[in-house]
Tab-separated table of N, CA and C in Angstrom:
chain	number	residue	atom	x	y	z
A	1	UNK	N	96.356	56.241	104.145
A	1	UNK	CA	95.836	57.264	103.556
A	1	UNK	C	94.459	58.412	104.480
A	2	UNK	N	95.069	58.114	105.679
A	2	UNK	CA	93.915	59.147	106.486
A	2	UNK	C	94.182	60.514	106.446
A	3	UNK	N	95.313	61.315	105.498
A	3	UNK	CA	95.678	62.714	105.231
A	3	UNK	C	94.917	62.760	104.071
A	4	UNK	N	94.115	61.980	103.199
A	4	UNK	CA	93.353	62.295	101.848
A	4	UNK	C	92.150	63.199	102.362
A	5	UNK	N	92.324	64.115	101.618
A	5	UNK	CA	91.020	65.293	101.764
A	5	UNK	C	90.418	65.337	100.047
A	6	UNK	N	89.080	65.123	100.256
A	6	UNK	CA	88.433	65.210	98.871
A	6	UNK	C	88.815	66.366	98.350
A	7	UNK	N	89.243	67.596	98.422
A	7	UNK	CA	90.068	68.963	97.940
A	7	UNK	C	91.179	68.542	97.145
A	8	UNK	N	91.826	67.471	97.671
A	8	UNK	CA	93.176	67.339	97.114
A	8	UNK	C	93.364	66.956	95.897
A	9	UNK	N	92.512	66.323	95.083
A	9	UNK	CA	92.418	65.980	93.722
A	9	UNK	C	92.419	67.364	92.767
A	10	UNK	N	91.265	68.361	93.235
A	10	UNK	CA	91.168	69.494	92.670
A	10	UNK	C	92.010	70.619	92.594
A	11	UNK	N	92.861	70.633	94.060
A	11	UNK	CA	93.921	71.385	93.999
A	11	UNK	C	95.110	71.166	93.160
A	12	UNK	N	95.109	69.392	93.174
A	12	UNK	CA	96.407	68.920	92.191
A	12	UNK	C	96.098	69.474	90.685
A	13	UNK	N	94.703	69.442	90.284
A	13	UNK	CA	94.328	70.001	88.587
A	13	UNK	C	94.572	71.555	88.636
A	14	UNK	N	94.054	71.960	89.778
A	14	UNK	CA	94.479	73.602	89.446
A	14	UNK	C	95.837	74.134	90.049
A	15	UNK	N	96.476	73.372	90.308
A	15	UNK	CA	97.777	73.933	90.801
A	15	UNK	C	98.647	73.642	89.634
A	16	UNK	N	98.147	72.216	88.987
A	16	UNK	CA	98.957	71.725	87.717
A	16	UNK	C	98.772	72.844	86.645
A	17	UNK	N	97.615	72.832	86.314
A	17	UNK	CA	97.114	74.019	85.310
A	17	UNK	C	97.676	75.387	85.087
A	18	UNK	N	97.668	75.942	86.634
A	18	UNK	CA	97.928	77.092	86.851
A	18	UNK	C	99.688	77.304	87.132
A	19	UNK	N	100.231	76.076	87.185
A	19	UNK	CA	101.405	76.084	87.397
A	19	UNK	C	102.072	76.035	85.884
A	20	UNK	N	101.344	75.379	84.822
A	20	UNK	CA	101.865	75.504	83.081
A	20	UNK	C	101.235	76.667	82.399
A	21	UNK	N	100.216	77.484	83.115
A	21	UNK	CA	99.633	78.406	82.513
A	21	UNK	C	100.611	80.098	83.105
A	22	UNK	N	100.277	80.172	84.439
A	22	UNK	CA	100.853	81.159	85.499
A	22	UNK	C	101.982	80.680	86.261
A	23	UNK	N	102.852	79.835	85.749
A	23	UNK	CA	103.680	79.301	86.785
A	23	UNK	C	105.039	80.479	87.122
A	24	UNK	N	105.081	81.188	86.309
A	24	UNK	CA	106.290	82.184	86.664
A	24	UNK	C	105.805	83.038	87.688
A	25	UNK	N	104.574	83.272	87.747
A	25	UNK	CA	104.156	84.312	89.319
A	25	UNK	C	103.804	83.098	90.324
A	26	UNK	N	104.208	82.372	90.423
A	26	UNK	CA	104.083	81.445	91.656
A	26	UNK	C	102.362	81.157	92.203
A	27	UNK	N	101.536	81.241	90.958
A	27	UNK	CA	100.080	80.877	91.272
A	27	UNK	C	100.002	79.524	91.973
A	28	UNK	N	100.415	78.798	91.200
A	28	UNK	CA	100.396	77.194	91.592
A	28	UNK	C	100.924	76.929	93.394
A	29	UNK	N	101.498	77.786	93.724
A	29	UNK	CA	102.512	77.832	95.166
A	29	UNK	C	101.396	78.002	95.755
A	30	UNK	N	100.729	79.323	95.657
A	30	UNK	CA	99.850	79.896	96.488
A	30	UNK	C	98.491	78.884	96.762
A	31	UNK	N	98.118	78.284	95.706
A	31	UNK	CA	97.159	76.879	95.662
A	31	UNK	C	97.330	76.053	96.704
A	32	UNK	N	98.755	75.692	96.603
A	32	UNK	CA	99.003	74.630	97.401
A	32	UNK	C	99.146	74.889	98.889
A	33	UNK	N	99.500	76.194	99.330
A	33	UNK	CA	99.536	76.699	100.535
A	33	UNK	C	101.154	77.027	100.606
A	34	UNK	N	102.192	77.204	99.616
A	34	UNK	CA	103.373	77.688	99.839
A	34	UNK	C	103.349	78.858	99.755
A	35	UNK	N	102.640	80.030	100.627
A	35	UNK	CA	103.164	81.231	100.481
A	35	UNK	C	104.397	81.928	100.349
A	36	UNK	N	105.190	81.452	101.161
A	36	UNK	CA	106.996	82.039	100.778
A	36	UNK	C	107.353	81.535	99.514
A	37	UNK	N	107.374	80.447	98.974
A	37	UNK	CA	107.782	79.805	97.915
A	37	UNK	C	106.984	80.604	96.775
A	38	UNK	N	105.576	80.915	96.772
A	38	UNK	CA	105.300	81.777	95.857
A	38	UNK	C	105.724	83.463	95.823
A	39	UNK	N	105.841	83.911	96.880
A	39	UNK	CA	106.212	84.899	96.629
A	39	UNK	C	107.487	85.073	96.315
A	40	UNK	N	108.540	84.482	96.405
A	40	UNK	CA	110.129	84.178	95.879
A	40	UNK	C	109.627	84.201	94.580
A	41	UNK	N	109.034	83.224	93.800
A	41	UNK	CA	108.660	83.336	92.640
A	41	UNK	C	108.343	84.561	91.981
A	42	UNK	N	107.072	84.996	92.276
A	42	UNK	CA	106.485	86.445	92.318
A	42	UNK	C	107.486	87.530	92.184
A	43	UNK	N	108.321	87.646	93.095
A	43	UNK	CA	109.377	88.754	93.293
A	43	UNK	C	110.590	88.449	91.966
A	44	UNK	N	110.703	87.273	91.897
A	44	UNK	CA	111.869	86.751	90.938
A	44	UNK	C	111.558	87.289	89.621
A	45	UNK	N	110.352	86.877	89.680
A	45	UNK	CA	109.539	87.202	87.918
A	45	UNK	C	109.193	88.762	87.947
A	46	UNK	N	108.843	89.256	88.603
A	46	UNK	CA	108.465	90.963	88.581
A	46	UNK	C	109.753	91.521	88.665
A	47	UNK	N	110.792	91.899	89.748
A	47	UNK	CA	111.758	92.428	90.213
A	47	UNK	C	112.747	91.948	89.194
A	48	UNK	N	113.091	91.001	89.038
A	48	UNK	CA	114.125	90.142	88.481
A	48	UNK	C	113.845	90.329	86.924
A	49	UNK	N	112.725	90.152	86.393
A	49	UNK	CA	112.508	90.137	85.100
A	49	UNK	C	112.638	91.734	84.508
A	50	UNK	N	112.082	92.422	85.529
A	50	UNK	CA	112.613	94.112	85.004
A	50	UNK	C	113.897	94.285	84.892
A	51	UNK	N	114.999	93.838	85.777
A	51	UNK	CA	116.292	94.016	85.798
A	51	UNK	C	117.080	93.265	84.726
A	52	UNK	N	116.428	91.996	84.288
A	52	UNK	CA	116.876	91.255	83.118
A	52	UNK	C	116.592	91.414	81.936
A	53	UNK	N	115.639	92.288	81.702
A	53	UNK	CA	114.818	92.180	80.724
A	53	UNK	C	114.149	91.041	79.975
A	54	UNK	N	113.222	90.299	81.317
A	54	UNK	CA	112.581	89.071	80.820
A	54	UNK	C	113.140	88.194	81.129
A	55	UNK	N	114.455	87.952	81.150
A	55	UNK	CA	115.357	86.512	81.248
A	55	UNK	C	114.778	85.906	82.564
A	56	UNK	N	114.631	86.739	83.745
A	56	UNK	CA	114.278	85.989	84.856
A	56	UNK	C	112.873	85.443	84.698
A	57	UNK	N	112.002	86.166	84.134
A	57	UNK	CA	110.453	85.622	84.026
A	57	UNK	C	110.536	84.567	83.301
A	58	UNK	N	111.338	84.323	81.932
A	58	UNK	CA	111.264	83.346	81.221
A	58	UNK	C	111.964	81.707	82.067
A	59	UNK	N	112.843	82.222	83.151
A	59	UNK	CA	113.179	81.258	83.614
A	59	UNK	C	112.143	80.748	84.677
A	60	UNK	N	111.523	81.359	85.136
A	60	UNK	CA	110.362	81.399	86.009
A	60	UNK	C	109.194	80.448	85.578
A	61	UNK	N	108.948	80.946	84.712
A	61	UNK	CA	107.884	80.455	83.808
A	61	UNK	C	108.327	79.127	83.238
A	62	UNK	N	109.455	78.474	82.911
A	62	UNK	CA	109.998	77.513	82.591
A	62	UNK	C	109.959	76.563	84.109
A	63	UNK	N	110.076	77.073	85.367
A	63	UNK	CA	109.888	76.475	86.504
A	63	UNK	C	108.865	76.077	86.592
A	64	UNK	N	107.845	76.987	86.249
A	64	UNK	CA	106.628	76.675	86.512
A	64	UNK	C	105.847	75.666	85.798
A	65	UNK	N	106.432	75.552	84.724
A	65	UNK	CA	105.645	74.670	83.329
A	65	UNK	C	106.433	73.173	84.089
A	66	UNK	N	107.501	73.003	84.615
A	66	UNK	CA	108.215	72.290	84.620
A	66	UNK	C	107.272	71.498	85.970
A	67	UNK	N	107.154	72.341	86.910
A	67	UNK	CA	106.259	71.951	88.308
A	67	UNK	C	104.645	71.459	87.720
A	68	UNK	N	104.293	72.299	87.196
A	68	UNK	CA	102.988	72.244	86.653
A	68	UNK	C	102.771	70.856	86.031
A	69	UNK	N	103.677	70.078	85.107
A	69	UNK	CA	103.611	68.822	84.622
A	69	UNK	C	104.270	68.002	85.584
A	70	UNK	N	104.552	68.152	86.681
A	70	UNK	CA	104.797	67.201	87.725
A	70	UNK	C	103.542	66.897	88.440
A	71	UNK	N	103.314	67.974	89.037
A	71	UNK	CA	101.796	67.959	89.468
A	71	UNK	C	100.501	67.066	88.825
A	72	UNK	N	100.725	67.351	87.560
A	72	UNK	CA	99.455	66.584	86.893
A	72	UNK	C	100.041	64.970	86.443
A	73	UNK	N	101.215	65.047	86.421
A	73	UNK	CA	101.636	63.512	85.997
A	73	UNK	C	101.772	62.630	87.467
A	74	UNK	N	101.706	62.901	89.070
A	74	UNK	CA	101.798	62.039	89.822
A	74	UNK	C	100.244	61.992	90.157
A	75	UNK	N	100.211	60.474	90.809
A	75	UNK	CA	99.003	59.524	91.072
A	75	UNK	C	98.381	60.580	92.278
A	76	UNK	N	97.295	60.542	92.648
A	76	UNK	CA	96.598	61.603	93.703
A	76	UNK	C	97.497	60.980	95.035
A	77	UNK	N	97.667	59.770	95.175
A	77	UNK	CA	98.337	59.604	96.796
A	77	UNK	C	99.271	60.012	96.784
A	78	UNK	N	100.201	59.797	95.768
A	78	UNK	CA	101.588	60.564	95.796
A	78	UNK	C	101.984	61.816	95.776
A	79	UNK	N	100.659	62.552	95.425
A	79	UNK	CA	100.495	64.067	95.239
A	79	UNK	C	100.319	64.641	96.839
A	80	UNK	N	99.413	63.884	97.690
A	80	UNK	CA	98.851	64.196	98.475
A	80	UNK	C	100.133	63.723	99.649
A	81	UNK	N	100.798	62.626	99.407
A	81	UNK	CA	102.154	62.584	100.433
A	81	UNK	C	103.076	63.420	100.040
A	82	UNK	N	103.242	63.919	99.152
A	82	UNK	CA	104.785	64.947	98.743
A	82	UNK	C	104.371	66.337	99.189
A	83	UNK	N	103.220	66.715	98.783
A	83	UNK	CA	103.011	68.354	98.917
A	83	UNK	C	102.003	68.461	100.189
A	84	UNK	N	101.336	67.351	100.939
A	84	UNK	CA	100.416	68.048	101.736
A	84	UNK	C	101.384	67.229	103.162
A	85	UNK	N	101.546	65.909	103.269
A	85	UNK	CA	102.235	65.099	104.221
A	85	UNK	C	103.322	65.779	104.446
A	86	UNK	N	104.184	65.522	103.510
A	86	UNK	CA	105.737	65.797	103.846
A	86	UNK	C	106.020	67.207	103.376
A	87	UNK	N	105.365	68.059	102.964
A	87	UNK	CA	105.387	69.714	102.492
A	87	UNK	C	106.934	69.810	101.979
A	88	UNK	N	106.970	68.919	100.692
A	88	UNK	CA	108.062	69.689	99.781
A	88	UNK	C	107.744	70.758	98.935
A	89	UNK	N	108.457	71.795	99.163
A	89	UNK	CA	108.022	73.018	98.574
A	89	UNK	C	108.626	73.208	97.189
A	90	UNK	N	109.671	72.886	96.802
A	90	UNK	CA	110.293	72.824	95.342
A	90	UNK	C	110.253	71.405	94.503
A	91	UNK	N	109.787	71.469	93.458
A	91	UNK	CA	110.170	70.475	92.332
A	91	UNK	C	109.444	69.037	93.380
């Protein structure tokens, strides 16, 4: 548990709630420090959503919702190992 930082539980809650509420725009990815993945979600939502009449945005909102629920259901130690130590970017 040497990689545990006191801000990690706060980031877990913040990323989980933002994933549920604003997940389609990749806000939860930016909170965890995954900027490329956040930009991918943002571009797909904005640009893809404008060309597909919002279908791409709905898909990204669903992905964000699922990721937010995954973040909130993981124990803090597993969350830190998965997203800060192993740097798993998606799901």
